[in-house]
mmCIF file with all atom_site columns, C-alpha atoms in Angstrom:
data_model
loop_
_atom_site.group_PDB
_atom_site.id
_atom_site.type_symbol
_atom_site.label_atom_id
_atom_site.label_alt_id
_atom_site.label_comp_id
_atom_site.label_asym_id
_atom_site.label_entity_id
_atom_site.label_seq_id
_atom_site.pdbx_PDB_ins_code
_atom_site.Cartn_x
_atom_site.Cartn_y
_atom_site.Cartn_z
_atom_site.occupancy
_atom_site.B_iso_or_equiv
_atom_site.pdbx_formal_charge
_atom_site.auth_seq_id
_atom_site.auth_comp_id
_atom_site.auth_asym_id
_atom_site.auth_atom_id
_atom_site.pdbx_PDB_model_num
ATOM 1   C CA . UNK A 1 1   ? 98.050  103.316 83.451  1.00 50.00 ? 5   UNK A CA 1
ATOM 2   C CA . UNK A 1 2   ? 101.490 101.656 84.606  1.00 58.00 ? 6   UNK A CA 1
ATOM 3   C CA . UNK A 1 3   ? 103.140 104.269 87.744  1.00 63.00 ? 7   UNK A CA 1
ATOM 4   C CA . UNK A 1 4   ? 106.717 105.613 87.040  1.00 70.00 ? 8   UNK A CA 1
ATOM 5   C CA . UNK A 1 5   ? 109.072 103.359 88.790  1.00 74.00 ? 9   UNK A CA 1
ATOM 6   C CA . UNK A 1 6   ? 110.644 105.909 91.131  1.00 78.00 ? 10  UNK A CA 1
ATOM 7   C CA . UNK A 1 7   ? 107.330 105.633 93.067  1.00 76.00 ? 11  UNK A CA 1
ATOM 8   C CA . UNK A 1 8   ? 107.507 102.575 93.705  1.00 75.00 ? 12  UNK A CA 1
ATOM 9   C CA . UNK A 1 9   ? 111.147 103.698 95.039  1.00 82.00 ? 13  UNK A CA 1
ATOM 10  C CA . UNK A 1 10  ? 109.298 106.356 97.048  1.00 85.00 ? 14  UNK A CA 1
ATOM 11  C CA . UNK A 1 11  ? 107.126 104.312 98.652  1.00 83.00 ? 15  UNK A CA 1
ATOM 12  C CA . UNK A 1 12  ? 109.967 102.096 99.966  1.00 82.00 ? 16  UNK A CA 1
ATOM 13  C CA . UNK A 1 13  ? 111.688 104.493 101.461 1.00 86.00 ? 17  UNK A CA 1
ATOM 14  C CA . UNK A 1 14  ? 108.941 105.981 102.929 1.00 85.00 ? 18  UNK A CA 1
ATOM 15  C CA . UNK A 1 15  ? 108.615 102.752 104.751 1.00 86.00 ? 19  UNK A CA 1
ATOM 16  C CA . UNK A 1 16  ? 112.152 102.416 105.615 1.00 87.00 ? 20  UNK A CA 1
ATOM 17  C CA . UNK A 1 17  ? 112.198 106.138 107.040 1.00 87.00 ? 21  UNK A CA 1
ATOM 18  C CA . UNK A 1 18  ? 109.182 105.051 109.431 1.00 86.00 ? 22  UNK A CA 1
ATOM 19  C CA . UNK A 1 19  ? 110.976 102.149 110.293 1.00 87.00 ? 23  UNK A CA 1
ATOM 20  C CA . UNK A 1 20  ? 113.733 104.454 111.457 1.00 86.00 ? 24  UNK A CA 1
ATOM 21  C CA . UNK A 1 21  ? 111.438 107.432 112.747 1.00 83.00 ? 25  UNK A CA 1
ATOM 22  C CA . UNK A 1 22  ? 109.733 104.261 114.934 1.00 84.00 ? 26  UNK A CA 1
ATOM 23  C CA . UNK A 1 23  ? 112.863 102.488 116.265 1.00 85.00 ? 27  UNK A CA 1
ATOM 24  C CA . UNK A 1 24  ? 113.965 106.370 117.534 1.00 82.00 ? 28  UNK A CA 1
ATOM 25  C CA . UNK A 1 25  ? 112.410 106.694 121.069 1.00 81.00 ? 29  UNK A CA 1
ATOM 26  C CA . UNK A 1 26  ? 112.762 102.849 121.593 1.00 86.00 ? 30  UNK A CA 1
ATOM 27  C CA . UNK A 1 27  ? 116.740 103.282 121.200 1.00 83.00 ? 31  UNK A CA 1
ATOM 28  C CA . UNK A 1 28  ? 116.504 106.990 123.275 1.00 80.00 ? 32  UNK A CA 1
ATOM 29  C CA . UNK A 1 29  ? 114.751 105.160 126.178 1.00 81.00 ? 33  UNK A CA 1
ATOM 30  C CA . UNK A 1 30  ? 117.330 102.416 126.297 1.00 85.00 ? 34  UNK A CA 1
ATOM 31  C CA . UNK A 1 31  ? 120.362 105.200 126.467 1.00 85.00 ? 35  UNK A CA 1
ATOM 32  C CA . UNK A 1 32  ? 118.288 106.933 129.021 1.00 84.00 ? 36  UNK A CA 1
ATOM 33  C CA . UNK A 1 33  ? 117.778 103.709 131.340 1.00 87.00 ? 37  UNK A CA 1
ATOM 34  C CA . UNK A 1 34  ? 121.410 103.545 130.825 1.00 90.00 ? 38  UNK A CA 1
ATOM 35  C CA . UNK A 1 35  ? 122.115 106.725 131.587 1.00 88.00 ? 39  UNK A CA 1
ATOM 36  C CA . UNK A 1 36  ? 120.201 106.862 134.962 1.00 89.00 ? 40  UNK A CA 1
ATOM 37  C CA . UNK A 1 37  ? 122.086 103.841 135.798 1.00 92.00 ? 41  UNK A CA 1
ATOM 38  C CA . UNK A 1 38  ? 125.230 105.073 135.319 1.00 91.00 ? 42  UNK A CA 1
ATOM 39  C CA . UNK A 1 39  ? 124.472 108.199 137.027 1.00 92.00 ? 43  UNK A CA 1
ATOM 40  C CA . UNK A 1 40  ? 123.286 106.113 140.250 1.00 92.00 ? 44  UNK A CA 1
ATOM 41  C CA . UNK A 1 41  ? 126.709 104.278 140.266 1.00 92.00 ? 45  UNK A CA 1
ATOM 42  C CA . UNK A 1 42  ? 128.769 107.749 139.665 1.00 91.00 ? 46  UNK A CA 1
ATOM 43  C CA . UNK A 1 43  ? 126.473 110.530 140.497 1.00 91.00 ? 47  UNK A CA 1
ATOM 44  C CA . UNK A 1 44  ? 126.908 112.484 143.825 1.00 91.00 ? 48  UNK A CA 1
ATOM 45  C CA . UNK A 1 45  ? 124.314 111.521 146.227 1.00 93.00 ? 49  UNK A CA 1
ATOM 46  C CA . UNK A 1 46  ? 121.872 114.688 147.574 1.00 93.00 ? 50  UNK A CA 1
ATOM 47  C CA . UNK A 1 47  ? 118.018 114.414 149.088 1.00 94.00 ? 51  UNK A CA 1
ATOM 48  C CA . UNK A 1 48  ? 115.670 116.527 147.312 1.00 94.00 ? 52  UNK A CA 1
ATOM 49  C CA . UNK A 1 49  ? 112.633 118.174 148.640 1.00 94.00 ? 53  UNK A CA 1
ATOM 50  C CA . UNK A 1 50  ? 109.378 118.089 146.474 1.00 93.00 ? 54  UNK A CA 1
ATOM 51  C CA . UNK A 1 51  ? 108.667 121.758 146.338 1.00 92.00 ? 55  UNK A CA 1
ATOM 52  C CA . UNK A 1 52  ? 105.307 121.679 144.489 1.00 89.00 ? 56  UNK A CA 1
ATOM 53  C CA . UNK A 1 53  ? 102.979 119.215 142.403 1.00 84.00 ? 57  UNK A CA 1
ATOM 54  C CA . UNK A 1 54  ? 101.124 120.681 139.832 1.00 84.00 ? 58  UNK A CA 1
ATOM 55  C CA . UNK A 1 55  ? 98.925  118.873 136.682 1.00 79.00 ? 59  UNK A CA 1
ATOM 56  C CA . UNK A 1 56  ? 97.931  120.214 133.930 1.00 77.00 ? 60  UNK A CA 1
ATOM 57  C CA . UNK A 1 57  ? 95.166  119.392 131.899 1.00 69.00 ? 61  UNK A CA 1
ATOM 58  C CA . UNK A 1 58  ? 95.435  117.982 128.160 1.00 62.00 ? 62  UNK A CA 1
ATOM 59  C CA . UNK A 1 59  ? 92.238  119.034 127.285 1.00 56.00 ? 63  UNK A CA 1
ATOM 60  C CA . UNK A 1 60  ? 90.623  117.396 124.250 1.00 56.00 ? 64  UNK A CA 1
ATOM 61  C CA . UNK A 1 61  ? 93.426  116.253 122.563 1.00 61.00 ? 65  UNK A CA 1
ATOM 62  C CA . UNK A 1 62  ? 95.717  114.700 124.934 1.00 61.00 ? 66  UNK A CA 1
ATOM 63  C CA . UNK A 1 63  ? 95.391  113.328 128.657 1.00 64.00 ? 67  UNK A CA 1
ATOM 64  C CA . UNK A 1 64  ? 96.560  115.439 131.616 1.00 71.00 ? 68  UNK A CA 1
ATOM 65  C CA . UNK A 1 65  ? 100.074 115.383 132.925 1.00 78.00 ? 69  UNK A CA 1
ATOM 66  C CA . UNK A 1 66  ? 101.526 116.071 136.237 1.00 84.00 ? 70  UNK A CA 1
ATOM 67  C CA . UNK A 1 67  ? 104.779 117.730 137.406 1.00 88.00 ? 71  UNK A CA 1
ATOM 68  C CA . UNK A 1 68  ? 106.795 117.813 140.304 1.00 90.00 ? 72  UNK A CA 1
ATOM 69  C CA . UNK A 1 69  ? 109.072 120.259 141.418 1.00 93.00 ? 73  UNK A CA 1
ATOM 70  C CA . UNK A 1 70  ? 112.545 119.524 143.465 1.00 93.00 ? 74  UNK A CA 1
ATOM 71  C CA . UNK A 1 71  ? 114.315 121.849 145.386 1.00 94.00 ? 75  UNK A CA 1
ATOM 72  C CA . UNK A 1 72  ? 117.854 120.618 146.506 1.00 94.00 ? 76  UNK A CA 1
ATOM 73  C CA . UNK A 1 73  ? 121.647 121.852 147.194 1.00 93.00 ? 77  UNK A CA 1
ATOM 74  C CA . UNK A 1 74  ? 125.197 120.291 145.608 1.00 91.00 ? 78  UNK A CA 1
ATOM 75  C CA . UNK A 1 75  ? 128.214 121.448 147.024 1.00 88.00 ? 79  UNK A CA 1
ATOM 76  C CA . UNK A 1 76  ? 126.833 124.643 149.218 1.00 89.00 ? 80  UNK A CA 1
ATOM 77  C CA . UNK A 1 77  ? 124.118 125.875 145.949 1.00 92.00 ? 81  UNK A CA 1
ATOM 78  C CA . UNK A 1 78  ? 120.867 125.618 146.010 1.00 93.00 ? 82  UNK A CA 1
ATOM 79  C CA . UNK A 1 79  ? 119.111 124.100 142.796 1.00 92.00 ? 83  UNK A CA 1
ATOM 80  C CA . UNK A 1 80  ? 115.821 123.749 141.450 1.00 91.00 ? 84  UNK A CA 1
ATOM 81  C CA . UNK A 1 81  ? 114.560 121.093 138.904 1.00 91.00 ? 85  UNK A CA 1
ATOM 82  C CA . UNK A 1 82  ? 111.254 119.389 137.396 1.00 90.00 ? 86  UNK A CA 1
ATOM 83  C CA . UNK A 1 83  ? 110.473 116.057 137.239 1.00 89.00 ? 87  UNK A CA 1
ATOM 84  C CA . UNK A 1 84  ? 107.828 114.382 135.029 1.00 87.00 ? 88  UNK A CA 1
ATOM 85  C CA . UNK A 1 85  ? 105.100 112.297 136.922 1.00 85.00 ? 89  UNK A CA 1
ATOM 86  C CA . UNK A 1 86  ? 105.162 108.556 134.969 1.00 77.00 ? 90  UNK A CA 1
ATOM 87  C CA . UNK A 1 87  ? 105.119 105.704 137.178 1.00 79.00 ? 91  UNK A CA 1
ATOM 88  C CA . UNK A 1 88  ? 105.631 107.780 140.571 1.00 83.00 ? 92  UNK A CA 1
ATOM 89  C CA . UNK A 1 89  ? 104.484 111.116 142.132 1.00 87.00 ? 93  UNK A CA 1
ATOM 90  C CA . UNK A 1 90  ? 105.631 112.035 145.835 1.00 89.00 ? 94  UNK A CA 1
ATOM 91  C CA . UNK A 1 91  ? 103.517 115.133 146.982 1.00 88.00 ? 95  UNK A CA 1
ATOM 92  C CA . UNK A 1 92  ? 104.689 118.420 147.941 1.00 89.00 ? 96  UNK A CA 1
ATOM 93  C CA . UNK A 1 93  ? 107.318 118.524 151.129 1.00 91.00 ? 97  UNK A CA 1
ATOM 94  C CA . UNK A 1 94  ? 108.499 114.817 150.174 1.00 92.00 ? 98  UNK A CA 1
ATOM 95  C CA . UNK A 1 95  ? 111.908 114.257 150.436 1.00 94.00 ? 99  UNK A CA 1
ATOM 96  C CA . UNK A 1 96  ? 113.546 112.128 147.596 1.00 93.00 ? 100 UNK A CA 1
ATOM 97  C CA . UNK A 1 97  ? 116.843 110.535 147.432 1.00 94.00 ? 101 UNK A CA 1
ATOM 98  C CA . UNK A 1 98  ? 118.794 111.559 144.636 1.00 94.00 ? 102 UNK A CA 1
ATOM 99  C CA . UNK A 1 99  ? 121.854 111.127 142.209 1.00 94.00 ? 103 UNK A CA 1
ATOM 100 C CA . UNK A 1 100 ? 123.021 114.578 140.930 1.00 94.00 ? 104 UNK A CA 1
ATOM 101 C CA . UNK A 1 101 ? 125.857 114.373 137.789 1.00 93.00 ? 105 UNK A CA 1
ATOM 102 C CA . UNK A 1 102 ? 128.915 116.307 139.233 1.00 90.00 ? 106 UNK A CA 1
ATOM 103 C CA . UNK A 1 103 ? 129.668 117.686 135.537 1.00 90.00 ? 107 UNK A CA 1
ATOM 104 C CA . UNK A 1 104 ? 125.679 119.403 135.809 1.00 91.00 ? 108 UNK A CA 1
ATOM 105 C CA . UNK A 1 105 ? 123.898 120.042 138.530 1.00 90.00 ? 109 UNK A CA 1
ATOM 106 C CA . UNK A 1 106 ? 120.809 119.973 137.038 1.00 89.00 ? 110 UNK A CA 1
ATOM 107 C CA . UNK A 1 107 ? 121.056 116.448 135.435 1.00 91.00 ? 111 UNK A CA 1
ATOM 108 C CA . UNK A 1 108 ? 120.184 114.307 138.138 1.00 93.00 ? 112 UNK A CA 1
ATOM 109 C CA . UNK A 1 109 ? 118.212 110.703 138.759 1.00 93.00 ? 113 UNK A CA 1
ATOM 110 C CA . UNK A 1 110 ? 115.791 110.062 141.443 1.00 92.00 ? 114 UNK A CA 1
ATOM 111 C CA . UNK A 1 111 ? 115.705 106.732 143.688 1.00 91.00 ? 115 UNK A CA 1
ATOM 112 C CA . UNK A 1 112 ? 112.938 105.669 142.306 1.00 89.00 ? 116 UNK A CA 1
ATOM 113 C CA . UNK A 1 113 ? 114.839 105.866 138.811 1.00 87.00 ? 117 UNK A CA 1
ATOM 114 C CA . UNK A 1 114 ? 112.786 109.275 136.921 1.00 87.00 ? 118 UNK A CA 1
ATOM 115 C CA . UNK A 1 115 ? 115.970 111.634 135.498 1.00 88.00 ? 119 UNK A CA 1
ATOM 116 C CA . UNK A 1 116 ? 115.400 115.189 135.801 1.00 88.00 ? 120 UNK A CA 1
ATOM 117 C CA . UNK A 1 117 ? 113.697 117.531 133.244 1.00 81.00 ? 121 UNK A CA 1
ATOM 118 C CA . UNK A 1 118 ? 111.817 116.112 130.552 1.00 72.00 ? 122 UNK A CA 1
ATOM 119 C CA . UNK A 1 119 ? 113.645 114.010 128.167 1.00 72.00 ? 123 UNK A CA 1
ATOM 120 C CA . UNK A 1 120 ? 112.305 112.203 124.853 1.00 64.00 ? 124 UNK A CA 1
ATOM 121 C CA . UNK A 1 121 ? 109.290 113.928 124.003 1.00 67.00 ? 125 UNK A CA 1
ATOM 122 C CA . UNK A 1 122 ? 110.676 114.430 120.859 1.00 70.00 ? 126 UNK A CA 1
ATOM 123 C CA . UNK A 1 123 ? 111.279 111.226 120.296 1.00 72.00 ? 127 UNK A CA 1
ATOM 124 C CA . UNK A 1 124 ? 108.222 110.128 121.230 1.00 68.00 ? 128 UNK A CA 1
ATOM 125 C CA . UNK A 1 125 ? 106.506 112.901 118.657 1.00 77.00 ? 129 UNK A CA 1
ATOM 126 C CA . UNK A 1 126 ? 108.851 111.384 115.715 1.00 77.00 ? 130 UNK A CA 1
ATOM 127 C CA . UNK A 1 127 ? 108.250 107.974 116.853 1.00 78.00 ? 131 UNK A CA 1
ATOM 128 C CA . UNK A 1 128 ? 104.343 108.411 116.396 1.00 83.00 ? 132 UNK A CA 1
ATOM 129 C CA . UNK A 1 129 ? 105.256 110.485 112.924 1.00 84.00 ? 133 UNK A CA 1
ATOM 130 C CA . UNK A 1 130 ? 107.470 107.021 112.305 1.00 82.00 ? 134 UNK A CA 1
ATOM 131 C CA . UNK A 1 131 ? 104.443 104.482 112.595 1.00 85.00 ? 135 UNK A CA 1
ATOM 132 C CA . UNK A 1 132 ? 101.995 106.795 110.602 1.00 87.00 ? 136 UNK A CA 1
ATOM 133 C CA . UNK A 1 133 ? 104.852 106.854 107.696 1.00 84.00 ? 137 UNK A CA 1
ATOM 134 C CA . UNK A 1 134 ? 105.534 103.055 108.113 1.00 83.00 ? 138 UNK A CA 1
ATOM 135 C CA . UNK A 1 135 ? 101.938 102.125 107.648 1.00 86.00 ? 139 UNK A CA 1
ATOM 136 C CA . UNK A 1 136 ? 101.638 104.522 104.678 1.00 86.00 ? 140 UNK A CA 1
ATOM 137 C CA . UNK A 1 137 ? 104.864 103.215 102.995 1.00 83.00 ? 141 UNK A CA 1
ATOM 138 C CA . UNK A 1 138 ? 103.878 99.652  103.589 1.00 84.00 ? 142 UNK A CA 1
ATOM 139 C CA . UNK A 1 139 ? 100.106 99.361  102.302 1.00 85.00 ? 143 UNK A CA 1
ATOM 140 C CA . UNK A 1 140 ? 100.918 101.744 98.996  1.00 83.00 ? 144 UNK A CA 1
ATOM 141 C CA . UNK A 1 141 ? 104.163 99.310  98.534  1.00 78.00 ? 145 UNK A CA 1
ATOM 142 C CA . UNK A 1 142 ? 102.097 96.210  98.863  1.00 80.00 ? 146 UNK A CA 1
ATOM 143 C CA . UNK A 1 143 ? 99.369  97.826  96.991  1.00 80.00 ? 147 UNK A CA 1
ATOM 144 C CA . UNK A 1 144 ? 101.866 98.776  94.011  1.00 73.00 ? 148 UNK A CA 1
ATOM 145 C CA . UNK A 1 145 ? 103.167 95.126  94.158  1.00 72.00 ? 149 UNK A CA 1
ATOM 146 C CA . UNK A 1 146 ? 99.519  93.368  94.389  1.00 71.00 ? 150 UNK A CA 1
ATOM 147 C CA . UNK A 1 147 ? 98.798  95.350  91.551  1.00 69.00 ? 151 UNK A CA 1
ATOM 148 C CA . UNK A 1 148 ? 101.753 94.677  89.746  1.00 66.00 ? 152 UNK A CA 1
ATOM 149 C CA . UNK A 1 149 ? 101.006 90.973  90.185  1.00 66.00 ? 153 UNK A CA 1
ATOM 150 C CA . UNK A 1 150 ? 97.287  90.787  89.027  1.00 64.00 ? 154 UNK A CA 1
ATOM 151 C CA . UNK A 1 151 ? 96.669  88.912  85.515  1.00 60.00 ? 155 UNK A CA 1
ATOM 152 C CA . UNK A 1 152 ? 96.154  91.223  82.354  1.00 57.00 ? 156 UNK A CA 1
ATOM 153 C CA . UNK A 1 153 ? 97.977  93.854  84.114  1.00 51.00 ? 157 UNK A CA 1
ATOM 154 C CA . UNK A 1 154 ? 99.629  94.027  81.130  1.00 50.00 ? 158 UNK A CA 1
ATOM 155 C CA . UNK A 1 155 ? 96.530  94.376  79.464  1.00 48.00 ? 159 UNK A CA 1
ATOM 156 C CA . UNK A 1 156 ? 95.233  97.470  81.319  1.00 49.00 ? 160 UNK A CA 1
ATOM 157 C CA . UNK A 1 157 ? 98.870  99.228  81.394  1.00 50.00 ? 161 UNK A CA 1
ATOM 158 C CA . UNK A 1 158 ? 98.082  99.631  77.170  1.00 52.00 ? 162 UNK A CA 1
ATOM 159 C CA . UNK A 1 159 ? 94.007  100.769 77.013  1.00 55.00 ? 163 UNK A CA 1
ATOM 160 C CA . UNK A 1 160 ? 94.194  102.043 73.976  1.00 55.00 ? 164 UNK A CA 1
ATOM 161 C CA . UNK A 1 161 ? 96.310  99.611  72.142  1.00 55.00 ? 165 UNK A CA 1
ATOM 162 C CA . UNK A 1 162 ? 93.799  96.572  73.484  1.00 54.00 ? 166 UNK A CA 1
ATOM 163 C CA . UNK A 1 163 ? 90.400  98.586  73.335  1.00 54.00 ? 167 UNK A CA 1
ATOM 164 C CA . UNK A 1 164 ? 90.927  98.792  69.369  1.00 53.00 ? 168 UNK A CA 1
ATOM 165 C CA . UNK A 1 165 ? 91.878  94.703  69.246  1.00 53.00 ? 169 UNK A CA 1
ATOM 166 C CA . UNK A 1 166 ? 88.375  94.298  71.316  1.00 54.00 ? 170 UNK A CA 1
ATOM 167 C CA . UNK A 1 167 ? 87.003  96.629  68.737  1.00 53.00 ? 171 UNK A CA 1
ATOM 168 C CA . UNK A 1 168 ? 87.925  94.629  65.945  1.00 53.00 ? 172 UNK A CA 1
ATOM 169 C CA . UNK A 1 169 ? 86.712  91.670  67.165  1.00 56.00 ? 173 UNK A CA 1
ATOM 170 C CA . UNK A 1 170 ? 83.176  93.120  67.816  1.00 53.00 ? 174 UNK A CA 1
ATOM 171 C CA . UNK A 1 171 ? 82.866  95.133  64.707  1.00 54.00 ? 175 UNK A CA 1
ATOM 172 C CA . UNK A 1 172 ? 81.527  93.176  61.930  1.00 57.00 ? 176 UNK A CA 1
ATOM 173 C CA . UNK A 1 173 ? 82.866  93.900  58.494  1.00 56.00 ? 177 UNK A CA 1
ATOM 174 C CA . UNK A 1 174 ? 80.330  95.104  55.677  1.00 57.00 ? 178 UNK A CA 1
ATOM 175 C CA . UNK A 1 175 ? 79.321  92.576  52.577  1.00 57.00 ? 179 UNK A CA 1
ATOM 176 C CA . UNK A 1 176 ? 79.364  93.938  49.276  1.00 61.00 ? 180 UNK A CA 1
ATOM 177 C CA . UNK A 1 177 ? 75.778  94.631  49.828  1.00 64.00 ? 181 UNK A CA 1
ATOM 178 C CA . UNK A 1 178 ? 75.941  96.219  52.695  1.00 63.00 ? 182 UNK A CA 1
ATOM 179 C CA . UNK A 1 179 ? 74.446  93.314  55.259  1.00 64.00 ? 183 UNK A CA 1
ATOM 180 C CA . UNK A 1 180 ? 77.091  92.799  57.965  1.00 62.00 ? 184 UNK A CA 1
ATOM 181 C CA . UNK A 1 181 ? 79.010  89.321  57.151  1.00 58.00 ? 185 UNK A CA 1
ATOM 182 C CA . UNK A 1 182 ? 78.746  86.934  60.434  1.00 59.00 ? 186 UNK A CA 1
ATOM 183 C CA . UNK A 1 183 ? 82.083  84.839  59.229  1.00 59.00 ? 187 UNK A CA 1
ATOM 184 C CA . UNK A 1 184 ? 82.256  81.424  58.502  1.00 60.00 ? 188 UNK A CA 1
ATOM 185 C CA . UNK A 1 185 ? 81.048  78.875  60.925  1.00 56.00 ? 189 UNK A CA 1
ATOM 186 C CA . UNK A 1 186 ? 79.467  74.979  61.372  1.00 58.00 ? 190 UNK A CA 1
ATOM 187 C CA . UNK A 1 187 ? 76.411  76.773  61.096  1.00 58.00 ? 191 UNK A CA 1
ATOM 188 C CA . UNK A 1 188 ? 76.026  79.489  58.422  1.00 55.00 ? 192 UNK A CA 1
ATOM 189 C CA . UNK A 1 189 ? 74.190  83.045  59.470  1.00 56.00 ? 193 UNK A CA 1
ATOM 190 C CA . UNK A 1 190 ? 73.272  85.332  57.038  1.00 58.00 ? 194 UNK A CA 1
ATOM 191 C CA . UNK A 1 191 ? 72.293  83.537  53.950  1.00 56.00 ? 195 UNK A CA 1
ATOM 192 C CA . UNK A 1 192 ? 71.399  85.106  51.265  1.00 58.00 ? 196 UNK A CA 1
ATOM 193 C CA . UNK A 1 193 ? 68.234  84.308  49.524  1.00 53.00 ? 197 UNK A CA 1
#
């Protein structure tokens, strides 16, 4: 049975959404990099104090995570702020240099270059969403297209139309006698006596 066109449409884009849903936390970790550069060049330098550590477990699904907790004071206010535990995790009562935006207090980068708060989970969410859709979208597009491509497709797009030729072919046609007639050939079948 031949497939409508538009989902062969459908398919494509849901490739080309992937695609996009994919290349999502790739270009939000890039702007964040930036960012924490530019706010070590223009961000007003504080120390912070690790205030507490804490980790909490994934459980079955996903693995643990960990947490730390600043404590620190811009322009005579005291502010409070977490920080995700990725590369580096200073225990409680550590003190860590950092760069605090002067337009937000609470947007700050640390010196050993982890912004505050936890940015791009999102992303990162959408970007797994992303390769699930791209995979999808590719195989059913390259399956639509191998199919597409295979001899007699043709052939099994009509069933009906080419199971009667077949038919035809198959069925021999009644003598005036009733015994099926075999045709004409270089030998002869059938002959009557």
């Amino acid at each position: 049975m031949r497939r409508p066109l538009w989902l062969s449409f459908a398919y494509a884009l849901l490739a080309v959404a992937g695609a996009a849903l994919l290349w999502l936390p790739f270009h939000t970790q890039s702007a964040l990099d930036d960012w924490a550069v530019t706010l070590r060049e223009r961000g007003t330098p504080a120390r912070a104090t690790v205030v507490d550590q804490v980790t909490e477990s994934g459980g079955n699904r996903s693995s643990s995570s960990s947490t730390m907790y600043f404590s620190y004071v811009v322009e005579g206010r005291t502010h409070a702020q977490e920080v995700p535990c990725f590369e580096v995790c200073r225990a409680a009562g550590t003190e860590v240099p950092i760069w605090v935006n002067p337009a937000d207090p609470g947007d700050f980068v640390t010196d050993f270059g982890q912004l505050s708060g936890h940015r791009g989970r999102v992303q990162g969410v959408l970007g797994v969403v992303g390769l699930v859709a791209l995979g999808a979208g590719v195989v059913l597009t390259l399956s639509r297209i191998r199919r597409a491509a295979r001899p007699g497709h043709d052939r099994e797009a009509r069933p009906g139309k080419d199971r009667a030729v077949r038919l035809r072919r198959v069925a021999p046609a009644s003598v005036g006698d009733g015994r099926p007639y075999a045709g004409r050939g270089k030998r002869k079948r059938n002959v009557r006596r």
